């Protein structure tokens, strides 16, 4: 290749963005052509100059100004409308979390396979959860909180561990299950991960049966979240 | 197999995408702490990017505020297909682009680029993490940074956005393509042209001693 066509490729070559054959041709040329090798060194120098530019920081935090401006809006009708719209934007609604609050995320991990922990064990400080509105319909389920009795998997409705291991392709899945008032699963939504590969697992999740969750004694629909991962998860201290 | 239950927040730390989804959902529920956290997590990156794209600290601050107001209003449209960071990059670049056009229309007479991020009334704090270096080194470094910033501002906005996202923000070509809504091949060719233009403009700085 001639120098001109080599030089056009140097940028991509630097980033490893060339095909193996093209990369080899550039490398071979660089071994023999001093001018192109110098050009490469200069381009690398440019990268270094940019990389060593200091991070610029605002003199004061931007967050406070933004929140102040939002608060001003909140007092008008604008934000109320917004929040109502968010409220309608299911199924993205997620558990309300006070700092270090506990929400039902279940980590199913092959790395923990030898541990026979209790599946329905509830996290400790449920009392720290905030108050939630008494809704809990299928289209607008509530989230685990202080006032909500959590749904329990019924015998026979439990997840089969083999299904879990076989049905889930790998990587990480973040799944929301909406348990309806009668304890059946009304929806299973993959919030993150490869839904197609996890088909059998999702089917199994849809087949689950629960004792309904209760809020003030009444059965309500509830959202459960599971982070399912084959990777070893170290449980952070709270 | 067994099941361990961990707080969602802790789970959020385990994978970035899940953390994004959770944070956005909490914001949508109208939790002020969640939105504060979103801003706190991203404001440094937004400000730095805006300052590098605009060359002006005051403008960058203003843009950063607008970026987060925009983020708040459009949270309903965030679908989790890109990362939150990529989505915010996109908003930041768009806001800077609009600002730049507006600024150019208003200041047609002034050809001088805004390149002085470190001095004057628009001063911003330069996060120099090397307090051990001598005043001489610091001076040379900040002079070099000024030269590089000026060279950046001489690029077209499109080229500048790509090179800043790649070289300064450390984003991959694919992530930049996603953020800017252009093809990966376009990112690569803009990056190559931007680097070449910078190489020419900075030829005397590139070989300088002390560039470590
Ligand atoms: Zn050559």
mmCIF file with all atom_site columns, C-alpha atoms in Angstrom, chain B residues 80-176:
data_model
loop_
_atom_site.group_PDB
_atom_site.id
_atom_site.type_symbol
_atom_site.label_atom_id
_atom_site.label_alt_id
_atom_site.label_comp_id
_atom_site.label_asym_id
_atom_site.label_entity_id
_atom_site.label_seq_id
_atom_site.pdbx_PDB_ins_code
_atom_site.Cartn_x
_atom_site.Cartn_y
_atom_site.Cartn_z
_atom_site.occupancy
_atom_site.B_iso_or_equiv
_atom_site.pdbx_formal_charge
_atom_site.auth_seq_id
_atom_site.auth_comp_id
_atom_site.auth_asym_id
_atom_site.auth_atom_id
_atom_site.pdbx_PDB_model_num
ATOM 1  C CA . UNK B 1 80  ? -33.295 1.754  28.839 1.00 0.00 ? 80  UNK B CA 1
ATOM 2  C CA . UNK B 1 81  ? -32.120 0.812  25.361 1.00 0.00 ? 81  UNK B CA 1
ATOM 3  C CA . UNK B 1 82  ? -29.049 2.964  25.750 1.00 0.00 ? 82  UNK B CA 1
ATOM 4  C CA . UNK B 1 83  ? -27.403 3.529  29.063 1.00 0.00 ? 83  UNK B CA 1
ATOM 5  C CA . UNK B 1 84  ? -28.479 6.550  31.026 1.00 0.00 ? 84  UNK B CA 1
ATOM 6  C CA . UNK B 1 85  ? -25.033 7.987  30.446 1.00 0.00 ? 85  UNK B CA 1
ATOM 7  C CA . UNK B 1 86  ? -25.305 7.650  26.674 1.00 0.00 ? 86  UNK B CA 1
ATOM 8  C CA . UNK B 1 87  ? -28.743 9.207  26.744 1.00 0.00 ? 87  UNK B CA 1
ATOM 9  C CA . UNK B 1 88  ? -27.437 12.160 28.762 1.00 0.00 ? 88  UNK B CA 1
ATOM 10 C CA . UNK B 1 89  ? -24.472 12.517 26.416 1.00 0.00 ? 89  UNK B CA 1
ATOM 11 C CA . UNK B 1 90  ? -26.924 12.837 23.556 1.00 0.00 ? 90  UNK B CA 1
ATOM 12 C CA . UNK B 1 91  ? -28.916 15.531 25.315 1.00 0.00 ? 91  UNK B CA 1
ATOM 13 C CA . UNK B 1 92  ? -25.764 17.403 26.277 1.00 0.00 ? 92  UNK B CA 1
ATOM 14 C CA . UNK B 1 93  ? -24.354 17.378 22.762 1.00 0.00 ? 93  UNK B CA 1
ATOM 15 C CA . UNK B 1 94  ? -27.672 18.568 21.326 1.00 0.00 ? 94  UNK B CA 1
ATOM 16 C CA . UNK B 1 95  ? -27.966 21.381 23.835 1.00 0.00 ? 95  UNK B CA 1
ATOM 17 C CA . UNK B 1 96  ? -24.396 22.469 23.179 1.00 0.00 ? 96  UNK B CA 1
ATOM 18 C CA . UNK B 1 97  ? -25.007 22.374 19.457 1.00 0.00 ? 97  UNK B CA 1
ATOM 19 C CA . UNK B 1 98  ? -28.065 24.610 19.791 1.00 0.00 ? 98  UNK B CA 1
ATOM 20 C CA . UNK B 1 99  ? -26.230 26.933 22.114 1.00 0.00 ? 99  UNK B CA 1
ATOM 21 C CA . UNK B 1 100 ? -23.336 27.175 19.758 1.00 0.00 ? 100 UNK B CA 1
ATOM 22 C CA . UNK B 1 101 ? -25.579 28.047 16.800 1.00 0.00 ? 101 UNK B CA 1
ATOM 23 C CA . UNK B 1 102 ? -27.418 30.628 18.823 1.00 0.00 ? 102 UNK B CA 1
ATOM 24 C CA . UNK B 1 103 ? -24.167 32.103 20.044 1.00 0.00 ? 103 UNK B CA 1
ATOM 25 C CA . UNK B 1 104 ? -22.762 32.298 16.536 1.00 0.00 ? 104 UNK B CA 1
ATOM 26 C CA . UNK B 1 105 ? -25.817 34.144 15.274 1.00 0.00 ? 105 UNK B CA 1
ATOM 27 C CA . UNK B 1 106 ? -25.641 36.658 18.072 1.00 0.00 ? 106 UNK B CA 1
ATOM 28 C CA . UNK B 1 107 ? -21.905 37.223 17.945 1.00 0.00 ? 107 UNK B CA 1
ATOM 29 C CA . UNK B 1 108 ? -21.220 37.122 14.245 1.00 0.00 ? 108 UNK B CA 1
ATOM 30 C CA . UNK B 1 109 ? -18.696 39.883 14.651 1.00 0.00 ? 109 UNK B CA 1
ATOM 31 C CA . UNK B 1 110 ? -16.572 37.993 17.160 1.00 0.00 ? 110 UNK B CA 1
ATOM 32 C CA . UNK B 1 111 ? -14.489 35.390 15.437 1.00 0.00 ? 111 UNK B CA 1
ATOM 33 C CA . UNK B 1 112 ? -12.311 34.811 18.462 1.00 0.00 ? 112 UNK B CA 1
ATOM 34 C CA . UNK B 1 113 ? -13.115 31.418 19.927 1.00 0.00 ? 113 UNK B CA 1
ATOM 35 C CA . UNK B 1 114 ? -13.832 31.164 23.607 1.00 0.00 ? 114 UNK B CA 1
ATOM 36 C CA . UNK B 1 115 ? -10.800 29.315 24.684 1.00 0.00 ? 115 UNK B CA 1
ATOM 37 C CA . UNK B 1 116 ? -9.980  30.599 28.083 1.00 0.00 ? 116 UNK B CA 1
ATOM 38 C CA . UNK B 1 117 ? -11.544 28.196 30.485 1.00 0.00 ? 117 UNK B CA 1
ATOM 39 C CA . UNK B 1 118 ? -9.169  28.820 33.320 1.00 0.00 ? 118 UNK B CA 1
ATOM 40 C CA . UNK B 1 119 ? -9.005  32.576 33.714 1.00 0.00 ? 119 UNK B CA 1
ATOM 41 C CA . UNK B 1 120 ? -11.274 35.575 33.763 1.00 0.00 ? 120 UNK B CA 1
ATOM 42 C CA . UNK B 1 121 ? -14.757 35.933 35.177 1.00 0.00 ? 121 UNK B CA 1
ATOM 43 C CA . UNK B 1 122 ? -15.868 32.630 33.658 1.00 0.00 ? 122 UNK B CA 1
ATOM 44 C CA . UNK B 1 123 ? -13.175 30.744 35.440 1.00 0.00 ? 123 UNK B CA 1
ATOM 45 C CA . UNK B 1 124 ? -13.796 27.146 36.174 1.00 0.00 ? 124 UNK B CA 1
ATOM 46 C CA . UNK B 1 125 ? -11.913 24.999 38.535 1.00 0.00 ? 125 UNK B CA 1
ATOM 47 C CA . UNK B 1 126 ? -9.365  22.888 36.774 1.00 0.00 ? 126 UNK B CA 1
ATOM 48 C CA . UNK B 1 127 ? -9.253  19.571 38.465 1.00 0.00 ? 127 UNK B CA 1
ATOM 49 C CA . UNK B 1 128 ? -5.529  19.097 38.459 1.00 0.00 ? 128 UNK B CA 1
ATOM 50 C CA . UNK B 1 129 ? -4.913  15.989 40.495 1.00 0.00 ? 129 UNK B CA 1
ATOM 51 C CA . UNK B 1 130 ? -1.183  16.421 40.601 1.00 0.00 ? 130 UNK B CA 1
ATOM 52 C CA . UNK B 1 131 ? -0.460  18.845 43.402 1.00 0.00 ? 131 UNK B CA 1
ATOM 53 C CA . UNK B 1 132 ? 3.061   17.455 43.748 1.00 0.00 ? 132 UNK B CA 1
ATOM 54 C CA . UNK B 1 133 ? 4.186   18.941 40.431 1.00 0.00 ? 133 UNK B CA 1
ATOM 55 C CA . UNK B 1 134 ? 6.252   22.128 40.396 1.00 0.00 ? 134 UNK B CA 1
ATOM 56 C CA . UNK B 1 135 ? 4.717   25.505 39.557 1.00 0.00 ? 135 UNK B CA 1
ATOM 57 C CA . UNK B 1 136 ? 6.743   25.420 36.358 1.00 0.00 ? 136 UNK B CA 1
ATOM 58 C CA . UNK B 1 137 ? 5.242   22.105 35.292 1.00 0.00 ? 137 UNK B CA 1
ATOM 59 C CA . UNK B 1 138 ? 1.782   23.254 36.226 1.00 0.00 ? 138 UNK B CA 1
ATOM 60 C CA . UNK B 1 139 ? 2.139   26.392 34.184 1.00 0.00 ? 139 UNK B CA 1
ATOM 61 C CA . UNK B 1 140 ? 3.357   24.473 31.182 1.00 0.00 ? 140 UNK B CA 1
ATOM 62 C CA . UNK B 1 141 ? 0.588   21.982 31.530 1.00 0.00 ? 141 UNK B CA 1
ATOM 63 C CA . UNK B 1 142 ? -2.102  24.592 31.712 1.00 0.00 ? 142 UNK B CA 1
ATOM 64 C CA . UNK B 1 143 ? -0.589  26.428 28.746 1.00 0.00 ? 143 UNK B CA 1
ATOM 65 C CA . UNK B 1 144 ? -0.666  23.196 26.806 1.00 0.00 ? 144 UNK B CA 1
ATOM 66 C CA . UNK B 1 145 ? -4.260  22.584 27.870 1.00 0.00 ? 145 UNK B CA 1
ATOM 67 C CA . UNK B 1 146 ? -5.172  26.034 26.555 1.00 0.00 ? 146 UNK B CA 1
ATOM 68 C CA . UNK B 1 147 ? -3.556  25.303 23.227 1.00 0.00 ? 147 UNK B CA 1
ATOM 69 C CA . UNK B 1 148 ? -5.353  21.996 22.947 1.00 0.00 ? 148 UNK B CA 1
ATOM 70 C CA . UNK B 1 149 ? -8.680  23.561 23.869 1.00 0.00 ? 149 UNK B CA 1
ATOM 71 C CA . UNK B 1 150 ? -8.195  26.267 21.271 1.00 0.00 ? 150 UNK B CA 1
ATOM 72 C CA . UNK B 1 151 ? -7.396  23.656 18.643 1.00 0.00 ? 151 UNK B CA 1
ATOM 73 C CA . UNK B 1 152 ? -10.509 21.732 19.638 1.00 0.00 ? 152 UNK B CA 1
ATOM 74 C CA . UNK B 1 153 ? -12.633 24.821 19.152 1.00 0.00 ? 153 UNK B CA 1
ATOM 75 C CA . UNK B 1 154 ? -11.297 25.255 15.651 1.00 0.00 ? 154 UNK B CA 1
ATOM 76 C CA . UNK B 1 155 ? -12.770 21.933 14.626 1.00 0.00 ? 155 UNK B CA 1
ATOM 77 C CA . UNK B 1 156 ? -16.318 21.764 13.334 1.00 0.00 ? 156 UNK B CA 1
ATOM 78 C CA . UNK B 1 157 ? -18.813 21.043 16.072 1.00 0.00 ? 157 UNK B CA 1
ATOM 79 C CA . UNK B 1 158 ? -19.507 17.544 14.720 1.00 0.00 ? 158 UNK B CA 1
ATOM 80 C CA . UNK B 1 159 ? -15.857 16.596 14.689 1.00 0.00 ? 159 UNK B CA 1
ATOM 81 C CA . UNK B 1 160 ? -15.272 18.126 18.087 1.00 0.00 ? 160 UNK B CA 1
ATOM 82 C CA . UNK B 1 161 ? -18.141 16.187 19.630 1.00 0.00 ? 161 UNK B CA 1
ATOM 83 C CA . UNK B 1 162 ? -16.765 12.895 18.358 1.00 0.00 ? 162 UNK B CA 1
ATOM 84 C CA . UNK B 1 163 ? -13.189 13.503 19.391 1.00 0.00 ? 163 UNK B CA 1
ATOM 85 C CA . UNK B 1 164 ? -14.141 14.780 22.859 1.00 0.00 ? 164 UNK B CA 1
ATOM 86 C CA . UNK B 1 165 ? -16.438 11.831 23.513 1.00 0.00 ? 165 UNK B CA 1
ATOM 87 C CA . UNK B 1 166 ? -13.795 9.380  22.355 1.00 0.00 ? 166 UNK B CA 1
ATOM 88 C CA . UNK B 1 167 ? -10.560 10.806 23.685 1.00 0.00 ? 167 UNK B CA 1
ATOM 89 C CA . UNK B 1 168 ? -11.753 12.655 26.775 1.00 0.00 ? 168 UNK B CA 1
ATOM 90 C CA . UNK B 1 169 ? -14.884 10.832 27.841 1.00 0.00 ? 169 UNK B CA 1
ATOM 91 C CA . UNK B 1 170 ? -13.446 7.485  26.823 1.00 0.00 ? 170 UNK B CA 1
ATOM 92 C CA . UNK B 1 171 ? -16.539 6.328  24.944 1.00 0.00 ? 171 UNK B CA 1
ATOM 93 C CA . UNK B 1 172 ? -16.383 3.604  22.314 1.00 0.00 ? 172 UNK B CA 1
ATOM 94 C CA . UNK B 1 173 ? -17.209 4.341  18.689 1.00 0.00 ? 173 UNK B CA 1
ATOM 95 C CA . UNK B 1 174 ? -20.404 2.305  19.055 1.00 0.00 ? 174 UNK B CA 1
ATOM 96 C CA . UNK B 1 175 ? -21.521 4.246  22.129 1.00 0.00 ? 175 UNK B CA 1
ATOM 97 C CA . UNK B 1 176 ? -20.770 7.545  20.385 1.00 0.00 ? 176 UNK B CA 1
#
